[in-house]
Each structure stands twice: as structure tokens, then as C-alpha cells.
Coordinates of C-alpha atoms in Angstrom, one line a residue:
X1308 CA -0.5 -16.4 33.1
X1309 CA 2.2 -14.3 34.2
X1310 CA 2.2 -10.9 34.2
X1311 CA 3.6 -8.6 31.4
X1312 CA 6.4 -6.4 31.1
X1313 CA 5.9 -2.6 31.6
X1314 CA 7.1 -0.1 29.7
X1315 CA 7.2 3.8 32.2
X1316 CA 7.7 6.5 29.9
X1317 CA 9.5 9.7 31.3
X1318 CA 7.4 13.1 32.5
X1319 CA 5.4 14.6 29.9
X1320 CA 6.0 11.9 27.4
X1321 CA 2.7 10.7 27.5
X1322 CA 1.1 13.3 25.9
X1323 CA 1.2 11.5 22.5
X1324 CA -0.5 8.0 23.8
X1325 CA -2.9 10.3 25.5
X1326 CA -4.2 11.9 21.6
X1327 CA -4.0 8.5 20.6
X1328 CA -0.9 8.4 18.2
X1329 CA 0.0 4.4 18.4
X1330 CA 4.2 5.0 18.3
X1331 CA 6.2 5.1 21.9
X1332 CA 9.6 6.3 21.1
X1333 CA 12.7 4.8 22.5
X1334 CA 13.1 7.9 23.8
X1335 CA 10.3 8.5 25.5
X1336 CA 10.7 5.4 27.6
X1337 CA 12.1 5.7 31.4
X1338 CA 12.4 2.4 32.5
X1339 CA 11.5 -1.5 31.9
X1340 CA 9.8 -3.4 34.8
X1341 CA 10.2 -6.8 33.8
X1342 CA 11.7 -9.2 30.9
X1343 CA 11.0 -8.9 27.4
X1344 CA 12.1 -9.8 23.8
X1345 CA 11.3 -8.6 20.7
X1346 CA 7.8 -8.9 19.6
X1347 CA 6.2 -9.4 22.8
X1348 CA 2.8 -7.6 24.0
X1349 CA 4.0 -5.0 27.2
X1350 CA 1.9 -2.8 29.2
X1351 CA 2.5 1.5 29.0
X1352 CA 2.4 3.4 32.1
X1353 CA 2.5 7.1 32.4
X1354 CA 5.4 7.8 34.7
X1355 CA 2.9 8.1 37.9
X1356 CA 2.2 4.6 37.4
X1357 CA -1.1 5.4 35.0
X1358 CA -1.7 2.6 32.7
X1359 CA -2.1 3.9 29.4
X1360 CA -2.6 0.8 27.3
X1361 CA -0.6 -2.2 25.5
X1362 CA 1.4 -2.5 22.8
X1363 CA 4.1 -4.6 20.4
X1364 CA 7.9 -4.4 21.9
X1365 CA 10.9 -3.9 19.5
X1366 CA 14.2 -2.2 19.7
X1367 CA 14.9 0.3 17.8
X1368 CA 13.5 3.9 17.4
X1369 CA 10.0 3.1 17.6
X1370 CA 9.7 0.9 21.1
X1371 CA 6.2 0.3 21.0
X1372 CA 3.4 -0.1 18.3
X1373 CA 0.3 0.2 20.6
X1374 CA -2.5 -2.0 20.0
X1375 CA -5.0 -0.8 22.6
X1376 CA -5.7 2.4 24.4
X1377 CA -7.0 3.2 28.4
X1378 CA -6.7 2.1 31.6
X1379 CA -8.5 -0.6 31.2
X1380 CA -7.3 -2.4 28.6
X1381 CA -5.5 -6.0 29.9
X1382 CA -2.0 -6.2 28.6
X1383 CA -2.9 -9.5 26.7
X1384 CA -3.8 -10.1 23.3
X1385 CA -5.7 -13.0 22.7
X1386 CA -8.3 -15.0 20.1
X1387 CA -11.0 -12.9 21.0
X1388 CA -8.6 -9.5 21.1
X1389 CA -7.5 -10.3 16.9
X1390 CA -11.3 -11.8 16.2
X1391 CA -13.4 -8.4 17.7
X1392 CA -10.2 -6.2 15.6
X1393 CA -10.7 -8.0 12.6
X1394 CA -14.5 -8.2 12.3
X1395 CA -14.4 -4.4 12.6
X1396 CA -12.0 -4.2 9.9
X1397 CA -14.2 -6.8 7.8
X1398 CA -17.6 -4.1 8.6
X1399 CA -16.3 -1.4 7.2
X1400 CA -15.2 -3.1 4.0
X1401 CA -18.7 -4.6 3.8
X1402 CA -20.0 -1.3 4.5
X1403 CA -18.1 0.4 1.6
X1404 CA -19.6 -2.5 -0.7
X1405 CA -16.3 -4.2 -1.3
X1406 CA -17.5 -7.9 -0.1
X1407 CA -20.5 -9.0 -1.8
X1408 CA -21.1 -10.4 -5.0
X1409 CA -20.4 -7.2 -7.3
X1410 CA -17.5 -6.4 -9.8
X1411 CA -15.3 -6.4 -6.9
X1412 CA -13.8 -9.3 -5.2
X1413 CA -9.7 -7.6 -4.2
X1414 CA -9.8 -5.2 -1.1
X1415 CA -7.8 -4.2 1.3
X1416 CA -8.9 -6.0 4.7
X1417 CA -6.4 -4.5 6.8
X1418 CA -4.1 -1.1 6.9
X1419 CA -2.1 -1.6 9.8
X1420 CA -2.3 1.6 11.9
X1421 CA -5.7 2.8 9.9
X1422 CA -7.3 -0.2 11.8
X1423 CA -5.9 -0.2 15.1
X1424 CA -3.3 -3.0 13.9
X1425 CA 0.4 -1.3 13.5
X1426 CA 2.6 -3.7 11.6
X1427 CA -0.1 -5.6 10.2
X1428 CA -1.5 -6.0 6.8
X1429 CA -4.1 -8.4 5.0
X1430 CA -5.6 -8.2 1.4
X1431 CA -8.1 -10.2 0.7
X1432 CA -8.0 -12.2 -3.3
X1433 CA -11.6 -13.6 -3.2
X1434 CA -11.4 -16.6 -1.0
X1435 CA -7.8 -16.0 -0.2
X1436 CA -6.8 -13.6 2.1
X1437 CA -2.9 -12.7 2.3
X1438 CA -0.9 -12.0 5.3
X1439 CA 2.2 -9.3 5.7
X1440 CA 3.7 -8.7 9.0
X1441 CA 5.7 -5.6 9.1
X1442 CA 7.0 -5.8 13.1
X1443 CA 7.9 -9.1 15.0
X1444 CA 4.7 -8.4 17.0
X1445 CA 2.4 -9.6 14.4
X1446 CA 4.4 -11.9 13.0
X1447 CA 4.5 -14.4 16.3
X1448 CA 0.7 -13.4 16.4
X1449 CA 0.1 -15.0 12.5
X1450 CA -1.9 -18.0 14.2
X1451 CA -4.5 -16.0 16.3
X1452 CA -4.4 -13.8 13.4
X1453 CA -5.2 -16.8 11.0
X1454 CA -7.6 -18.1 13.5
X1455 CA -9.9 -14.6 13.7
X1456 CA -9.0 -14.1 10.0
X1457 CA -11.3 -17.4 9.5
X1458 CA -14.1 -16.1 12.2
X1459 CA -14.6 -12.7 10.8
X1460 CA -14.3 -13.3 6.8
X1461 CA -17.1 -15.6 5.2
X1462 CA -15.9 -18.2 2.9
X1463 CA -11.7 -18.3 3.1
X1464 CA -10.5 -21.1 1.1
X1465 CA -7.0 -19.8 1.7
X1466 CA -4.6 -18.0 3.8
X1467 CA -0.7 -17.2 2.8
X1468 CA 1.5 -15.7 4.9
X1469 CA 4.0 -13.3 2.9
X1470 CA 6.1 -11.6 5.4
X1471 CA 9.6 -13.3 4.8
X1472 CA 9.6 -10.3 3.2
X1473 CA 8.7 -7.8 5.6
X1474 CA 9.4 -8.7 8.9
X1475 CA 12.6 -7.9 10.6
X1476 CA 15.2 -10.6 9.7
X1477 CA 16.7 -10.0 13.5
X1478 CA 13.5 -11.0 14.8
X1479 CA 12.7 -14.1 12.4
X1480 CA 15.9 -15.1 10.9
X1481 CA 15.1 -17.8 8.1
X1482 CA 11.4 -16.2 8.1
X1483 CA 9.6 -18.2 4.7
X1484 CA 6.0 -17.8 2.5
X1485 CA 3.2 -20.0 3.1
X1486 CA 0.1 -20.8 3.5
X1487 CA -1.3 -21.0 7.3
X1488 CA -4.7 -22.2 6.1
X1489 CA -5.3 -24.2 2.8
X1490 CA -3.2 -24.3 0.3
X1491 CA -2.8 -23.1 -3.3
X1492 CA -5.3 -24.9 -6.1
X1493 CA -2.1 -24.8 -8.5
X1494 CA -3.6 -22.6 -10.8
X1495 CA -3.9 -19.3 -12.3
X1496 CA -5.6 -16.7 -9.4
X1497 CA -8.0 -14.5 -10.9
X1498 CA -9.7 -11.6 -9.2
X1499 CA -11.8 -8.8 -10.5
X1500 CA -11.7 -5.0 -10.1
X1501 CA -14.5 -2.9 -10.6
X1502 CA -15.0 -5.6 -13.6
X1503 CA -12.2 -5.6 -15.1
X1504 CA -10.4 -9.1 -14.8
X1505 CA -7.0 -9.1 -13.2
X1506 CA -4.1 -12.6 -12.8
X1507 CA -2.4 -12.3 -9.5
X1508 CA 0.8 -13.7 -8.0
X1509 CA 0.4 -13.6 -4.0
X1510 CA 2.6 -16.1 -4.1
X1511 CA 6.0 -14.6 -6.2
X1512 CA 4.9 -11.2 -6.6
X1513 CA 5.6 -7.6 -5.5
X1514 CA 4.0 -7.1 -2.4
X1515 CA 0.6 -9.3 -1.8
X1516 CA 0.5 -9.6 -5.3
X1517 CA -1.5 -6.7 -6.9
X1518 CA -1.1 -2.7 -6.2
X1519 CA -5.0 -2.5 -4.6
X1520 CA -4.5 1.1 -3.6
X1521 CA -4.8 2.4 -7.1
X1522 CA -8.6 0.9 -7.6
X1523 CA -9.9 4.8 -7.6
X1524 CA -7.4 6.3 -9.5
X1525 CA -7.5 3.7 -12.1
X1526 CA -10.9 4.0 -12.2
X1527 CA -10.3 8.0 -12.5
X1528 CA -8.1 7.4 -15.5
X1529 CA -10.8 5.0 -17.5
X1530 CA -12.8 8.4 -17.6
X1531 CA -10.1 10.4 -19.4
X1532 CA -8.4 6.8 -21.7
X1533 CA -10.9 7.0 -25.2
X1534 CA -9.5 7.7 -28.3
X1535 CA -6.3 8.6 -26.1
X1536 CA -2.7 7.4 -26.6
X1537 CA -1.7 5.9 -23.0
X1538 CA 1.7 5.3 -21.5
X1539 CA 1.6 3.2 -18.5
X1540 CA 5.0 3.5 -16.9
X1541 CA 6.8 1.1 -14.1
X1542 CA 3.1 -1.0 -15.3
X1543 CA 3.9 -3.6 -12.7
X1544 CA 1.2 -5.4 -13.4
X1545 CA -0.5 -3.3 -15.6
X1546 CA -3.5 -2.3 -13.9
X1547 CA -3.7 1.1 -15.5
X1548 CA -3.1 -0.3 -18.5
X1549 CA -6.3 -2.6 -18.3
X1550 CA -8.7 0.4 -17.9
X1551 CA -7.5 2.2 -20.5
X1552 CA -7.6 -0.7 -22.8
X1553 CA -10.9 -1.7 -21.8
X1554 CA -12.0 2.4 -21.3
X1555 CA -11.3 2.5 -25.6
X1556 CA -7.7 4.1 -25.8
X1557 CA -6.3 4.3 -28.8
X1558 CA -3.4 2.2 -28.0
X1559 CA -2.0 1.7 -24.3
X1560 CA 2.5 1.2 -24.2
X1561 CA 3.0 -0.5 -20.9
X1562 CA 6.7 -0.1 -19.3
X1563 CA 8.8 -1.8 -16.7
X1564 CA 11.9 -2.9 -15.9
X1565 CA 11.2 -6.5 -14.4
X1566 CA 10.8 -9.0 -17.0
X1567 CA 8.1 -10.8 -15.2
X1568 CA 5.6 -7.8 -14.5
X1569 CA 5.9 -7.2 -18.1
X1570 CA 4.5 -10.8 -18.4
X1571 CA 2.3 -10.4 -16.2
X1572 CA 0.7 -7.1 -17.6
X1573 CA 0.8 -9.0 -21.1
X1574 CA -1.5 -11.6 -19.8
X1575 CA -3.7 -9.4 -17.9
X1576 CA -3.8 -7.1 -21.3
X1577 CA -5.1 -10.2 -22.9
X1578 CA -8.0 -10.9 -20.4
X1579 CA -9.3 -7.8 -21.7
X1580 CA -9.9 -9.1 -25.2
X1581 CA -8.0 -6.1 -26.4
X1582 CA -4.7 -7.2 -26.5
X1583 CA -4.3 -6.0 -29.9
X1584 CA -3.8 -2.2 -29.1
X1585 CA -1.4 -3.0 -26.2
X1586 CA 2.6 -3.6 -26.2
X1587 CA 5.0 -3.7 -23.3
X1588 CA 8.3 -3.1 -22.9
X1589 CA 11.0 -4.2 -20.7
X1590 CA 13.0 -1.4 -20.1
X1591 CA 14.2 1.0 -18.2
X1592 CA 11.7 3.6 -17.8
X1593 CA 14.0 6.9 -17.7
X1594 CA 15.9 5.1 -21.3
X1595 CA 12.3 4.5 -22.4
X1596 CA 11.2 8.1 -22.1
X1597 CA 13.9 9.9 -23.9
X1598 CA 12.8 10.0 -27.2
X1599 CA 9.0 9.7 -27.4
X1600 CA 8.1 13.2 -28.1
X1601 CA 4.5 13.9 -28.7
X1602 CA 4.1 9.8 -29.2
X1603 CA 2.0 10.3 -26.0
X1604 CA -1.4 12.2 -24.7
X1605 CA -2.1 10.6 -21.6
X1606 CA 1.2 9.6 -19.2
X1607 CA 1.2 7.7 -15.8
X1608 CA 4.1 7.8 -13.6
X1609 CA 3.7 5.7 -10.6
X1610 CA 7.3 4.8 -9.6
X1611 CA 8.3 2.4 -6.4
X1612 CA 8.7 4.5 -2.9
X1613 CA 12.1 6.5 -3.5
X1614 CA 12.4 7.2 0.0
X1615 CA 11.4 4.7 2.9
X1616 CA 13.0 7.2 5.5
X1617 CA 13.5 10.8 6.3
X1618 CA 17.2 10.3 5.6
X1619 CA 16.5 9.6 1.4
X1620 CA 13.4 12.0 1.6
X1621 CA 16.0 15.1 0.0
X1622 CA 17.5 12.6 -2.6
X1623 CA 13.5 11.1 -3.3
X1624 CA 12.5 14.6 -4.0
X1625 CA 15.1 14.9 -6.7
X1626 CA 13.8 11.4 -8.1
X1627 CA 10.3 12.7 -8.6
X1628 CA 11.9 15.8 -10.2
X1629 CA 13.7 14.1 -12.9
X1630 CA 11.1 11.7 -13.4
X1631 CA 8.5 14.3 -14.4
X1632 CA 10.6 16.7 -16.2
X1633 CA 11.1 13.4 -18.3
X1634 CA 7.2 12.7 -18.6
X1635 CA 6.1 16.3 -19.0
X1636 CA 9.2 17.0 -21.8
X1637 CA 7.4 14.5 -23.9
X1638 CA 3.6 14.3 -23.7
X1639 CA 1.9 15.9 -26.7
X1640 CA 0.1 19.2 -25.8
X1641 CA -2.9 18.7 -23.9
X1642 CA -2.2 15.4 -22.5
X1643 CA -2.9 14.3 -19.5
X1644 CA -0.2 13.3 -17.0
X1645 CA -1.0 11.1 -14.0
X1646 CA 1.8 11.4 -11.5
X1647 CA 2.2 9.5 -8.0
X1648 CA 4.3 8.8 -4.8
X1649 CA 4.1 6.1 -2.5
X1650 CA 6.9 7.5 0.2
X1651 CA 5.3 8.0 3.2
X1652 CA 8.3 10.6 4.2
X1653 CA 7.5 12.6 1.2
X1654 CA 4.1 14.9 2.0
X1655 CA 1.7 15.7 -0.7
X1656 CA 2.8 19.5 -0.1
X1657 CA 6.6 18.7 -1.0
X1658 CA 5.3 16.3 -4.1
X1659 CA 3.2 18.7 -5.4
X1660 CA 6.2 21.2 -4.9
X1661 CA 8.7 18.6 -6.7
X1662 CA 6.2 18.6 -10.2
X1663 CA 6.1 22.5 -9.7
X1664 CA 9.4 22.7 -10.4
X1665 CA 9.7 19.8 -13.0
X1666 CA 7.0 21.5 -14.7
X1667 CA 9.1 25.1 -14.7
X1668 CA 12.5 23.0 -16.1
X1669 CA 10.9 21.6 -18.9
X1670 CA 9.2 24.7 -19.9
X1671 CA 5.4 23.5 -19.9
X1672 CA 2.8 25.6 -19.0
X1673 CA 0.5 22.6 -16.2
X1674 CA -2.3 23.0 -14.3
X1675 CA -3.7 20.5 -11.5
X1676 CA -7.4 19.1 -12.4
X1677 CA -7.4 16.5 -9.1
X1678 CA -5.4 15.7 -6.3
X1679 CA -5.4 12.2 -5.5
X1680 CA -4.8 9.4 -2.5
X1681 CA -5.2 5.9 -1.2
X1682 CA -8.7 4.5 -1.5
X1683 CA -10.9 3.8 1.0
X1684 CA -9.9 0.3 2.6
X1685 CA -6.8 1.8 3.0
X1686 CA -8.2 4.0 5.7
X1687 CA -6.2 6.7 8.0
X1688 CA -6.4 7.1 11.3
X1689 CA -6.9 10.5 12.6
X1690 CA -4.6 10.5 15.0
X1691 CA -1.7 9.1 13.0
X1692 CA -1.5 11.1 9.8
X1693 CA 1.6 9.6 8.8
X1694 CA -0.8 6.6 7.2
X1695 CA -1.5 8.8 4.4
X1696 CA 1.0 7.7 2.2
X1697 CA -0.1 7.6 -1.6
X1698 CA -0.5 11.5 -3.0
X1699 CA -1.2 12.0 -6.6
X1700 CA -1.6 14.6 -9.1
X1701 CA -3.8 15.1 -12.8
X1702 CA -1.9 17.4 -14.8
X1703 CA -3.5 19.3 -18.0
X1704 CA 0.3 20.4 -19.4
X1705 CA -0.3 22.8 -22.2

């Protein structure tokens, strides 16, 4: 097998590698010993010739997405490299009780840098398990990933690969979905969340098909739903809509602007058996919140990412502004406002400061009863804090 290519950083930019972050900069880099393309594994040396470990090659601003760490690591990854990384993964989801026979049967297998995979994600729909490659890397690894995927997790029927999406078009120009083990049965995919019964679209839909990093928070919001009037807004697929309805709200209002999510939330509203106190709306959410004064007493605002880099973090901030000076304008007095963000780029410091001041523009006197994040199985690794990425807040507004 020949021998990889090796990526020298400069003097002192090894620092980083050496507390275990898994980015090399382009910047950082002082030479390339040998010839590469995008997407293949390359060994990192310290610029005294120190091998510091292997990683993904991409151009662009982040060079290298490391997979392993030391000097003895060999610049290779192979079956038994993705099958020893994935049963790790697949232990701590069994330790945190996510893969037996109990009410829940949707996790999160994978989180990319949180389990020593950068560019990688797998969520796992029973006996399906779906596949998103974020980085050409792990998108030319999808058949040793498959392969492992079927070693380490008991009883896969399936696995679809959804990373047209995600992968760099550059890398994988005419990139398509499907399945690299099994196939679809054809009909309607059912999973279940902490009991509650859930349809999901791997196949069509946002993402891998279901928002699995809300399971806590959803399950936080089931405590506070009886006898309460619940707006779900951008409802996607309505998942906090189900634990309100089946938690005893007095009705539940479900709101977003795609057509099919609103389906989709309809459907999953039925499953519940209490489809009678539920409506959804396809509409714009800001349009939908302008005159509902008081119609509400418990709001949840959990909009798309509004900034994906730094650039749009300033412009994001005013988003989350506007949106919440909306939500807290109208809740009744004493409601309960659950507000979230999913941009990375946006910490939970400048969130938190973004309600502050929504909460001072529309004149409501708030107070914060939890902060709130990404659930177990979408773990963060210690030494890349920039995985922490969902930040939430409870709001008592007066």
C-alpha cells in the first residue's frame, strides 16, 4: 500500500493537535509531502518531523478533520479503524439505555466530532440506521462505514445514505440518497420516543428525518403542557406538539411554513389519539404571531440555524431578537416560553443576551427557570467545544 501524503504544519502550530482539538487550519499547514485529493486520509507532522496523527484532506479553511491522535497511529483507516469507532459509539448509547427494548427506539449513534468522527453523522430509526456525510472524507468511506455500521449495531434491516445533501458538491458532484444496505419496506416508518409514537421520512425529509436532539427538552415541556394552551412554532414535525397533546394541554396550535411538515405533524398528532385538540397551520410563523395576544400560555420557538457561519452570526442575532419580541409580545401572563438556537456560531452567552433584550423591547418583565442543550447521544468533546450547538432557554414572562 503506498504510503500517504503528509501534511507539516508551521512552528508552534501544533499546539492545537497536541490538546486534542480535531481541526488543522489551512493556515497552520507548511508544506505537502506527497499527492493528494480531496477526501483522502493524510498523516500530520509537527514541523520537526513528529507525527502527530491522521486525518480527512479538504481544501478550504479547515485542511484537516483528524481522525486519530499520537505518534503511533498508522495513517490508514481501515474496516477495523470504522468497526472499533463505531462500537464505541454504539456502548455508550447502550450505556445511556437508548438500545434495548424500552420506549425508546430513535438515537443518535453518531455526532461527528463528539465521537472521534468529524464530518460524520448516523441516527439510528429502529432497524435502520441513516447516514450523513458532512466532508468528502466520510463520504468515500460510506462502504467501510456501512460495513462496521452492520458489525457494531445488532439487528440493521436498513441503511440509507442521505448526504446528497450534505456533502460538498465539488467533491461528489451528482452525489444521490440511497440505501447502502437493504432497502425501504415501502411503508410508513414508525419509531417511538420516550413512548410517544412518531412517522418519519429518512427518506424526503429535513435532515435524517426527525429533530432527535430535542428528546429531553420535549420531555421537559410534557411536565409544564396540562391544562395549558400550547403554540408549537416552525413544528417541523411536530414533536413538541405530541407531548403536549399526549402530556393533557388544553389544545396544542402547531405552525410551519412547509406544507409537508404540516402533514407530517397532522399525522403524527393523530397517532396520539388526540387529534381533536390539535390544528396546524401553514404559515409563516412571524405573519402567524402578530395577532394572537394572550391566545397563548405556553410558546415554543425553535427556528432553523439563522447563522451557519461567523459572517451571519451579527444578522442571526437580530433574527432571534425579532423572533422573541414577537413570542413574548403575545403570550398571556404567566406563560411559559420555550426558546431555542441551533447556530453553532451563536454561543449560549450571546443567545441568552439576544432574549435579554427582546424581553426589554417588548416590555415583559422574564425570568429564566432552565437553561437547556443537546441530549446525551449528541455528546461533546472536551476538547472541541464548538460541538455544543443547541442552547435553550424556559422563560416565566410576567
Amino acid at each position: 500500500m503506498s504510503q500517504p501524503a503528509i501534511v507539516t504544519l508551521k512552528p508552534g502550530k501544533d499546539q492545537s493537535l497536541r490538546r486534542l482539538h480535531p481541526w488543522v487550519f489551512s493556515g497552520a499547514i507548511a508544506r505537502l509531502q506527497g499527492e493528494v485529493t480531496e477526501g483522502q486520509v493524510v498523516a500530520v507532522h509537527a514541523h520537526n518531523g513528529e507525527p502527530l496523527g491522521m486525518g480527512h484532506y479538504a481544501p478550504g479553511s479547515i485542511a484537516v478533520r483528524m481522525l486519530a491522535f499520537g505518534p503511533d497511529v498508522a495513517a490508514r483507516a481501515d474496516e477495523a479503524f470504522w468497526t472499533e469507532k463505531l462500537q464505541n459509539a454504539y456502548r455508550l448509547r447502550h450505556r445511556l439505555g437508548l438500545t434495548g427494548e424500552g420506549q425508546t427506539n430513535v438515537y443518535r449513534l453518531v455526532h461527528a466530532e463528539g465521537d472521534g468522527v468529524p464530518g460524520l453523522i448516523i441516527d439510528v430509526y429502529g432497524d435502520v440506521a441513516v447516514v450523513q456525510a458532512h466532508s468528502a472524507g466520510m463520504y468515500l468511506a460510506r462502504p467501510l462505514i456501512a460495513q462496521a455500521l452492520r458489525a457494531a449495531v445488532p439487528g440493521l434491516r436498513a441503511i440509507y445514505d442521505k448526504s446528497a445533501e450534505t456533502v460538498p458538491q465539488k467533491a461528489a458532484p451528482g452525489a444521490q440518497n440511497g440505501y447502502l444496505f437493504g432497502e425501504s419496506t415501502g411503508s410508513e416508518h414508525l419509531v417511538q420516543e420516550n413512548g410517544h409514537r412518531f412517522a418519519v421520512d429518512w427518506e424526503t425529509g429535513q435532515k435524517t428525518g426527525f429533530f432527535i436532539d430535542q428528546r429531553d427538552n420535549r420531555a421537559l415541556l410534557a411536565r409544564y403542557a396540562p391544562g395549558r394552551r400550547v403554540l408549537n412554532t416552525f413544528c417541523y414535525t411536530g414533536g413538541f406538539s405530541v407531548y403536549a397533546l399526549k402530556a393533557g394541554a388544553e389544545l396544542v396550535h402547531s405552525v410551519d411554513s412547509s406544507k409537508k411538515a404540516v402533514e407530517l405533524t397532522n399525522r403524527n398528532a393523530e397517532l396520539t389519539g388526540r387529534q381533536d385538540r390539535h390544528e396546524a397551520y401553514a404559515q409563516d410563523v412571524f405573519s402567524f404571531l402578530k395577532d394572537r395576544h394572550n391566545q397563548y400560555d405556553l410558546i415554543v420557538l425553535d427556528p432553523p440555524a439563522f447563522a451557519k457561519h461567523l459572517s451571519a452570526r451579527h444578522n442571526a442575532l437580530m433574527g432571534y431578537k425579532r423572533l422573541n419580541v414577537a413570542g413574548i409580545k403575545q403570550i398571556a401572563p404567566g406563560g411559559l416560553l420555550f426558546t431555542f438556537s441551533c447556530s453553532q456560531v451563536v454561543s449560549m452567552e450571546l443567545f441568552e443576551g439576544a432574549i435579554m433584550a427582546a424581553a426589554i423591547e417588548a416590555g415583559r418583565p422574564a425570568r429564566i427557570l432552565h437553561r437547556l442543550t443537546q441530549p446525551a447521544d449528541h455528546p461533546v468533546s472536551l476538547f472541541h467545544p464548538e460541538g455544543e450547538y443547541l442552547k435553550g432557554l424556559v422563560l416565566a414572562v410576567d
